[in-house]
Amino acid sequence: MLIALIAKDKPGALPIRQENRPAHVEYLKATNVAQAGPLLDDNGEMCGSLVILDLHDMAAAQDWVAHDPYNKAGLFESTELIAWNKVI
């Protein structure tokens, strides 16, 4: 099951993102991530995340978010998990 995580950073949280990015990238590499990358604001600065998880259910996706170093550092203002179907 593919699940899209759309996470938006708290305002002014770019330093938190930068400090925790190495741990977050390692977490991405070590877990069931199909695709991932930052969301960008109008100035091209990172302001959130889009992660496509390949997991067996929504509970597993919620657990993945709970253990994400970005989430543990308090980076996100909001997170949303949505079942996703790859077409192209």
N, CA, C and O atoms as a Tinker XYZ file with bonds, in Angstrom:
   352  protein
     1  N      0.843000   -1.170000    0.000000    73     2
     2  CA     0.000000    0.000000    0.000000    64     1     3
     3  C      0.892000    1.238000    0.000000    63     2     4     5
     4  O      1.795000    1.362000    0.827000    81     3
     5  N      0.635000    2.142000   -0.922000    73     3     6
     6  CA     1.385000    3.392000   -0.963000    64     5     7
     7  C      0.608000    4.469000   -0.211000    63     6     8     9
     8  O     -0.602000    4.620000   -0.382000    81     7
     9  N      1.325000    5.204000    0.616000    73     7    10
    10  CA     0.721000    6.246000    1.443000    64     9    11
    11  C      1.569000    7.501000    1.314000    63    10    12    13
    12  O      2.783000    7.468000    1.512000    81    11
    13  N      0.911000    8.609000    0.979000    73    11    14
    14  CA     1.607000    9.895000    0.867000    64    13    15
    15  C      1.560000   10.612000    2.210000    63    14    16    17
    16  O      0.497000   10.771000    2.812000    81    15
    17  N      2.721000   11.036000    2.662000    73    15    18
    18  CA     2.827000   11.907000    3.827000    64    17    19
    19  C      3.078000   13.313000    3.310000    63    18    20    21
    20  O      4.057000   13.562000    2.607000    81    19
    21  N      2.186000   14.229000    3.662000    73    19    22
    22  CA     2.389000   15.641000    3.357000    64    21    23
    23  C      2.566000   16.332000    4.703000    63    22    24    25
    24  O      1.634000   16.399000    5.505000    81    23
    25  N      3.759000   16.839000    4.942000    73    23    26
    26  CA     4.083000   17.467000    6.221000    64    25    27
    27  C      4.526000   18.903000    5.966000    63    26    28    29
    28  O      5.385000   19.158000    5.123000    81    27
    29  N      3.935000   19.828000    6.696000    73    27    30
    30  CA     4.295000   21.236000    6.554000    64    29    31
    31  C      5.019000   21.694000    7.815000    63    30    32    33
    32  O      4.591000   21.427000    8.937000    81    31
    33  N      6.136000   22.395000    7.592000    73    31    34
    34  CA     6.958000   22.864000    8.703000    64    33    35
    35  C      6.295000   24.017000    9.450000    63    34    36    37
    36  O      5.484000   24.756000    8.894000    81    35
    37  N      6.658000   24.150000   10.716000    73    35    38
    38  CA     6.254000   25.314000   11.496000    64    37    39
    39  C      6.944000   26.544000   10.901000    63    38    40    41
    40  O      8.053000   26.428000   10.380000    81    39
    41  N      6.315000   27.707000   10.966000    73    39    42
    42  CA     6.980000   28.923000   10.474000    64    41    43
    43  C      8.309000   29.151000   11.190000    63    42    44    45
    44  O      8.409000   28.983000   12.406000    81    43
    45  N      9.319000   29.531000   10.427000    73    43    46
    46  CA    10.630000   29.837000   11.006000    64    45    47
    47  C     11.418000   28.632000   11.475000    63    46    48    49
    48  O     12.382000   28.783000   12.226000    81    47
    49  N     11.030000   27.435000   11.049000    73    47    50
    50  CA    11.660000   26.213000   11.545000    64    49    51
    51  C     12.781000   25.685000   10.661000    63    50    52    53
    52  O     13.234000   24.558000   10.863000    81    51
    53  N     13.241000   26.463000    9.688000    73    51    54
    54  CA    14.304000   25.979000    8.805000    64    53    55
    55  C     15.542000   25.523000    9.581000    63    54    56    57
    56  O     16.135000   24.515000    9.198000    81    55
    57  N     15.971000   26.211000   10.660000    73    55    58
    58  CA    17.118000   25.703000   11.418000    64    57    59
    59  C     16.883000   24.308000   12.005000    63    58    60    61
    60  O     17.808000   23.497000   12.054000    81    59
    61  N     15.662000   24.022000   12.449000    73    59    62
    62  CA    15.351000   22.679000   12.972000    64    61    63
    63  C     15.482000   21.656000   11.853000    63    62    64    65
    64  O     16.030000   20.573000   12.058000    81    63
    65  N     14.983000   21.995000   10.674000    73    63    66
    66  CA    15.079000   21.104000    9.516000    64    65    67
    67  C     16.546000   20.829000    9.181000    63    66    68    69
    68  O     16.934000   19.677000    8.988000    81    67
    69  N     17.349000   21.871000    9.114000    73    67    70
    70  CA    18.753000   21.718000    8.744000    64    69    71
    71  C     19.518000   20.890000    9.775000    63    70    72    73
    72  O     20.341000   20.052000    9.406000    81    71
    73  N     19.256000   21.118000   11.060000    73    71    74
    74  CA    19.957000   20.376000   12.123000    64    73    75
    75  C     19.624000   18.886000   12.100000    63    74    76    77
    76  O     20.478000   18.055000   12.410000    81    75
    77  N     18.403000   18.549000   11.739000    73    75    78
    78  CA    17.946000   17.161000   11.807000    64    77    79
    79  C     17.938000   16.446000   10.463000    63    78    80    81
    80  O     17.554000   15.279000   10.381000    81    79
    81  N     18.356000   17.136000    9.416000    73    79    82
    82  CA    18.307000   16.558000    8.070000    64    81    83
    83  C     19.153000   15.284000    7.923000    63    82    84    85
    84  O     18.668000   14.317000    7.336000    81    83
    85  N     20.389000   15.239000    8.425000    73    83    86
    86  CA    21.162000   13.987000    8.266000    64    85    87
    87  C     20.459000   12.773000    8.882000    63    86    88    89
    88  O     20.430000   11.704000    8.272000    81    87
    89  N     19.898000   12.926000   10.075000    73    87    90
    90  CA    19.198000   11.806000   10.714000    64    89    91
    91  C     17.931000   11.444000    9.936000    63    90    92    93
    92  O     17.604000   10.265000    9.797000    81    91
    93  N     17.226000   12.441000    9.436000    73    91    94
    94  CA    16.013000   12.206000    8.645000    64    93    95
    95  C     16.352000   11.441000    7.362000    63    94    96    97
    96  O     15.656000   10.487000    7.015000    81    95
    97  N     17.401000   11.844000    6.660000    73    95    98
    98  CA    17.795000   11.173000    5.415000    64    97    99
    99  C     18.199000    9.723000    5.691000    63    98   100   101
   100  O     17.862000    8.829000    4.915000    81    99
   101  N     18.908000    9.489000    6.773000    73    99   102
   102  CA    19.266000    8.114000    7.135000    64   101   103
   103  C     18.018000    7.286000    7.421000    63   102   104   105
   104  O     17.941000    6.118000    7.039000    81   103
   105  N     17.043000    7.890000    8.091000    73   103   106
   106  CA    15.777000    7.214000    8.381000    64   105   107
   107  C     15.057000    6.876000    7.070000    63   106   108   109
   108  O     14.524000    5.776000    6.923000    81   107
   109  N     15.039000    7.807000    6.126000    73   107   110
   110  CA    14.432000    7.543000    4.825000    64   109   111
   111  C     15.087000    6.344000    4.158000    63   110   112   113
   112  O     14.401000    5.461000    3.644000    81   111
   113  N     16.414000    6.312000    4.167000    73   111   114
   114  CA    17.160000    5.238000    3.510000    64   113   115
   115  C     16.958000    3.882000    4.181000    63   114   116   117
   116  O     17.020000    2.847000    3.517000    81   115
   117  N     16.717000    3.882000    5.496000    73   115   118
   118  CA    16.623000    2.643000    6.257000    64   117   119
   119  C     15.207000    2.069000    6.329000    63   118   120   121
   120  O     15.008000    0.976000    6.860000    81   119
   121  N     14.225000    2.801000    5.798000    73   119   122
   122  CA    12.831000    2.370000    5.926000    64   121   123
   123  C     12.172000    2.237000    4.552000    63   122   124   125
   124  O     12.817000    2.444000    3.524000    81   123
   125  N     10.899000    1.894000    4.544000    73   123   126
   126  CA    10.167000    1.600000    3.307000    64   125   127
   127  C      9.660000    2.865000    2.628000    63   126   128   129
   128  O      8.459000    3.136000    2.618000    81   127
   129  N     10.573000    3.629000    2.066000    73   127   130
   130  CA    10.226000    4.870000    1.384000    64   129   131
   131  C     10.405000    4.670000   -0.121000    63   130   132   133
   132  O     11.479000    4.288000   -0.585000    81   131
   133  N      9.335000    4.933000   -0.872000    73   131   134
   134  CA     9.393000    4.806000   -2.328000    64   133   135
   135  C      9.973000    6.056000   -2.972000    63   134   136   137
   136  O     10.759000    5.971000   -3.916000    81   135
   137  N      9.581000    7.223000   -2.455000    73   135   138
   138  CA    10.062000    8.514000   -2.955000    64   137   139
   139  C      9.979000    9.512000   -1.815000    63   138   140   141
   140  O      9.171000    9.355000   -0.900000    81   139
   141  N     10.814000   10.537000   -1.872000    73   139   142
   142  CA    10.754000   11.577000   -0.846000    64   141   143
   143  C     11.479000   12.823000   -1.319000    63   142   144   145
   144  O     12.416000   12.755000   -2.115000    81   143
   145  N     11.030000   13.956000   -0.817000    73   143   146
   146  CA    11.704000   15.210000   -1.111000    64   145   147
   147  C     11.032000   16.354000   -0.375000    63   146   148   149
   148  O      9.903000   16.225000    0.099000    81   147
   149  N     11.735000   17.475000   -0.284000    73   147   150
   150  CA    11.182000   18.617000    0.436000    64   149   151
   151  C     10.171000   19.393000   -0.399000    63   150   152   153
   152  O     10.266000   19.450000   -1.625000    81   151
   153  N      9.211000   19.984000    0.282000    73   151   154
   154  CA     8.338000   20.975000   -0.329000    64   153   155
   155  C      9.073000   22.303000   -0.267000    63   154   156   157
   156  O      9.834000   22.545000    0.671000    81   155
   157  N      8.858000   23.165000   -1.250000    73   155   158
   158  CA     9.571000   24.440000   -1.325000    64   157   159
   159  C      8.595000   25.603000   -1.281000    63   158   160   161
   160  O      7.486000   25.519000   -1.810000    81   159
   161  N      9.022000   26.702000   -0.639000    73   159   162
   162  CA     8.206000   27.913000   -0.624000    64   161   163
   163  C      8.507000   28.752000   -1.869000    63   162   164   165
   164  O      9.266000   28.324000   -2.738000    81   163
   165  N      7.919000   29.931000   -1.954000    73   163   166
   166  CA     8.087000   30.792000   -3.130000    64   165   167
   167  C      9.527000   31.243000   -3.351000    63   166   168   169
   168  O      9.889000   31.644000   -4.457000    81   167
   169  N     10.354000   31.181000   -2.301000    73   167   170
   170  CA    11.761000   31.572000   -2.404000    64   169   171
   171  C     12.680000   30.378000   -2.653000    63   170   172   173
   172  O     13.901000   30.530000   -2.693000    81   171
   173  N     12.095000   29.193000   -2.822000    73   171   174
   174  CA    12.896000   27.998000   -3.047000    64   173   175
   175  C     13.461000   27.391000   -1.778000    63   174   176   177
   176  O     14.309000   26.502000   -1.849000    81   175
   177  N     13.012000   27.850000   -0.615000    73   175   178
   178  CA    13.473000   27.313000    0.675000    64   177   179
   179  C     12.611000   26.121000    1.081000    63   178   180   181
   180  O     11.412000   26.097000    0.804000    81   179
   181  N     13.216000   25.139000    1.734000    73   179   182
   182  CA    12.473000   23.981000    2.213000    64   181   183
   183  C     11.457000   24.416000    3.266000    63   182   184   185
   184  O     11.775000   25.175000    4.181000    81   183
   185  N     10.223000   23.918000    3.117000    73   183   186
   186  CA     9.156000   24.310000    4.054000    64   185   187
   187  C      8.248000   23.142000    4.427000    63   186   188   189
   188  O      7.223000   23.339000    5.080000    81   187
   189  N      8.611000   21.942000    4.023000    73   187   190
   190  CA     7.798000   20.773000    4.332000    64   189   191
   191  C      8.365000   19.552000    3.643000    63   190   192   193
   192  O      9.445000   19.598000    3.054000    81   191
   193  N      7.628000   18.464000    3.723000    73   191   194
   194  CA     8.090000   17.198000    3.146000    64   193   195
   195  C      6.954000   16.479000    2.444000    63   194   196   197
   196  O      5.802000   16.526000    2.874000    81   195
   197  N      7.307000   15.810000    1.349000    73   195   198
   198  CA     6.422000   14.861000    0.692000    64   197   199
   199  C      7.157000   13.528000    0.680000    63   198   200   201
   200  O      8.231000   13.409000    0.091000    81   199
   201  N      6.577000   12.533000    1.327000    73   199   202
   202  CA     7.191000   11.210000    1.417000    64   201   203
   203  C      6.150000   10.192000    0.974000    63   202   204   205
   204  O      5.026000   10.185000    1.475000    81   203
   205  N      6.526000    9.332000    0.033000    73   203   206
   206  CA     5.658000    8.237000   -0.390000    64   205   207
   207  C      6.161000    6.979000    0.304000    63   206   208   209
   208  O      7.252000    6.483000    0.021000    81   207
   209  N      5.343000    6.478000    1.215000    73   207   210
   210  CA     5.683000    5.296000    1.999000    64   209   211
   211  C      5.093000    4.056000    1.343000    63   210   212   213
   212  O      3.988000    4.105000    0.804000    81   211
   213  N      5.816000    2.952000    1.385000    73   211   214
   214  CA     5.330000    1.666000    0.875000    64   213   215
   215  C      5.182000    0.746000    2.087000    63   214   216   217
   216  O      6.100000    0.009000    2.447000    81   215
   217  N      4.006000    0.808000    2.701000    73   215   218
   218  CA     3.750000    0.081000    3.944000    64   217   219
   219  C      2.452000   -0.704000    3.832000    63   218   220   221
   220  O      1.687000   -0.516000    2.886000    81   219
   221  N      2.202000   -1.581000    4.795000    73   219   222
   222  CA     1.041000   -2.460000    4.692000    64   221   223
   223  C     -0.274000   -1.832000    5.152000    63   222   224   225
   224  O     -1.342000   -2.315000    4.774000    81   223
   225  N     -0.224000   -0.768000    5.959000    73   223   226
   226  CA    -1.477000   -0.134000    6.373000    64   225   227
   227  C     -1.212000    1.255000    6.964000    63   226   228   229
   228  O     -0.068000    1.663000    7.164000    81   227
   229  N     -2.297000    1.952000    7.232000    73   227   230
   230  CA    -2.208000    3.318000    7.739000    64   229   231
   231  C     -1.581000    3.360000    9.133000    63   230   232   233
   232  O     -0.885000    4.320000    9.462000    81   231
   233  N     -1.815000    2.347000    9.946000    73   231   234
   234  CA    -1.213000    2.311000   11.288000    64   233   235
   235  C      0.309000    2.273000   11.186000    63   234   236   237
   236  O      1.001000    2.921000   11.973000    81   235
   237  N      0.828000    1.528000   10.232000    73   235   238
   238  CA     2.278000    1.476000   10.030000    64   237   239
   239  C      2.807000    2.832000    9.587000    63   238   240   241
   240  O      3.904000    3.231000    9.978000    81   239
   241  N      2.030000    3.543000    8.770000    73   239   242
   242  CA     2.431000    4.884000    8.323000    64   241   243
   243  C      2.445000    5.861000    9.501000    63   242   244   245
   244  O      3.351000    6.686000    9.615000    81   243
   245  N      1.452000    5.767000   10.366000    73   243   246
   246  CA     1.426000    6.625000   11.552000    64   245   247
   247  C      2.626000    6.349000   12.451000    63   246   248   249
   248  O      3.205000    7.272000   13.025000    81   247
   249  N      2.995000    5.079000   12.570000    73   247   250
   250  CA     4.176000    4.708000   13.347000    64   249   251
   251  C      5.442000    5.256000   12.700000    63   250   252   253
   252  O      6.347000    5.717000   13.395000    81   251
   253  N      5.506000    5.207000   11.365000    73   251   254
   254  CA     6.667000    5.739000   10.647000    64   253   255
   255  C      6.826000    7.227000   10.959000    63   254   256   257
   256  O      7.929000    7.683000   11.264000    81   255
   257  N      5.736000    7.980000   10.885000    73   255   258
   258  CA     5.781000    9.419000   11.167000    64   257   259
   259  C      6.222000    9.663000   12.603000    63   258   260   261
   260  O      7.019000   10.566000   12.858000    81   259
   261  N      5.719000    8.876000   13.539000    73   259   262
   262  CA     6.072000    9.057000   14.950000    64   261   263
   263  C      7.570000    8.910000   15.193000    63   262   264   265
   264  O      8.122000    9.544000   16.093000    81   263
   265  N      8.228000    8.074000   14.390000    73   263   266
   266  CA     9.658000    7.821000   14.569000    64   265   267
   267  C     10.567000    8.657000   13.659000    63   266   268   269
   268  O     11.790000    8.585000   13.774000    81   267
   269  N      9.987000    9.433000   12.776000    73   267   270
   270  CA    10.770000   10.289000   11.881000    64   269   271
   271  C     11.516000   11.345000   12.710000    63   270   272   273
   272  O     10.895000   12.045000   13.509000    81   271
   273  N     12.821000   11.466000   12.534000    73   271   274
   274  CA    13.578000   12.472000   13.290000    64   273   275
   275  C     13.039000   13.894000   13.150000    63   274   276   277
   276  O     13.107000   14.668000   14.104000    81   275
   277  N     12.513000   14.250000   11.995000    73   275   278
   278  CA    11.921000   15.585000   11.842000    64   277   279
   279  C     10.731000   15.748000   12.791000    63   278   280   281
   280  O     10.613000   16.765000   13.475000    81   279
   281  N      9.868000   14.761000   12.830000    73   279   282
   282  CA     8.702000   14.835000   13.702000    64   281   283
   283  C      9.127000   14.855000   15.174000    63   282   284   285
   284  O      8.584000   15.622000   15.968000    81   283
   285  N     10.081000   14.024000   15.527000    73   283   286
   286  CA    10.555000   13.970000   16.911000    64   285   287
   287  C     11.185000   15.294000   17.350000    63   286   288   289
   288  O     11.157000   15.633000   18.534000    81   287
   289  N     11.752000   16.042000   16.397000    73   287   290
   290  CA    12.370000   17.340000   16.701000    64   289   291
   291  C     11.345000   18.471000   16.767000    63   290   292   293
   292  O     11.696000   19.607000   17.087000    81   291
   293  N     10.085000   18.168000   16.467000    73   291   294
   294  CA     9.045000   19.189000   16.521000    64   293   295
   295  C      9.014000   20.104000   15.312000    63   294   296   297
   296  O      8.555000   21.242000   15.411000    81   295
   297  N      9.496000   19.625000   14.170000    73   295   298
   298  CA     9.566000   20.445000   12.965000    64   297   299
   299  C      8.197000   20.762000   12.366000    63   298   300   301
   300  O      7.975000   21.867000   11.870000    81   299
   301  N      7.295000   19.810000   12.410000    73   299   302
   302  CA     6.070000   19.930000   11.625000    64   301   303
   303  C      4.955000   20.698000   12.331000    63   302   304   305
   304  O      4.686000   20.506000   13.516000    81   303
   305  N      4.323000   21.570000   11.556000    73   303   306
   306  CA     3.103000   22.238000   11.995000    64   305   307
   307  C      1.903000   21.317000   11.758000    63   306   308   309
   308  O      0.956000   21.296000   12.544000    81   307
   309  N      1.962000   20.556000   10.659000    73   307   310
   310  CA     0.880000   19.625000   10.345000    64   309   311
   311  C      1.423000   18.446000    9.556000    63   310   312   313
   312  O      2.418000   18.559000    8.841000    81   311
   313  N      0.751000   17.316000    9.701000    73   311   314
   314  CA     1.050000   16.136000    8.893000    64   313   315
   315  C     -0.272000   15.540000    8.422000    63   314   316   317
   316  O     -1.277000   15.569000    9.132000    81   315
   317  N     -0.243000   15.003000    7.213000    73   315   318
   318  CA    -1.418000   14.351000    6.662000    64   317   319
   319  C     -0.966000   13.091000    5.946000    63   318   320   321
   320  O     -0.024000   13.124000    5.156000    81   319
   321  N     -1.629000   11.993000    6.219000    73   319   322
   322  CA    -1.370000   10.717000    5.554000    64   321   323
   323  C     -2.561000   10.387000    4.677000    63   322   324   325
   324  O     -3.705000   10.395000    5.131000    81   323
   325  N     -2.275000   10.093000    3.398000    73   323   326
   326  CA    -3.330000    9.821000    2.423000    64   325   327
   327  C     -2.929000    8.597000    1.602000    63   326   328   329
   328  O     -1.817000    8.536000    1.079000    81   327
   329  N     -3.825000    7.632000    1.492000    73   327   330
   330  CA    -3.560000    6.500000    0.598000    64   329   331
   331  C     -3.372000    7.038000   -0.815000    63   330   332   333
   332  O     -4.091000    7.935000   -1.253000    81   331
   333  N     -2.385000    6.470000   -1.526000    73   331   334
   334  CA    -2.012000    6.999000   -2.833000    64   333   335
   335  C     -1.859000    5.843000   -3.817000    63   334   336   337
   336  O     -1.394000    4.763000   -3.452000    81   335
   337  N     -2.254000    6.080000   -5.067000    73   335   338
   338  CA    -2.150000    5.080000   -6.119000    64   337   339
   339  C     -1.266000    5.622000   -7.225000    63   338   340   341
   340  O     -1.598000    6.632000   -7.846000    81   339
   341  N     -0.145000    4.962000   -7.478000    73   339   342
   342  CA     0.749000    5.391000   -8.553000    64   341   343
   343  C      0.156000    5.006000   -9.900000    63   342   344   345
   344  O     -0.179000    3.845000  -10.132000    81   343
   345  N      0.031000    5.980000  -10.779000    73   343   346
   346  CA    -0.442000    5.751000  -12.134000    64   345   347
   347  C      0.728000    5.842000  -13.107000    63   346   348   349
   348  O      0.926000    4.958000  -13.941000    81   347
   349  N      1.496000    6.912000  -12.992000    73   347   350
   350  CA     2.666000    7.108000  -13.863000    64   349   351
   351  C      3.876000    7.370000  -12.989000    63   350   352
   352  O      4.978000    7.565000  -13.502000    81   351
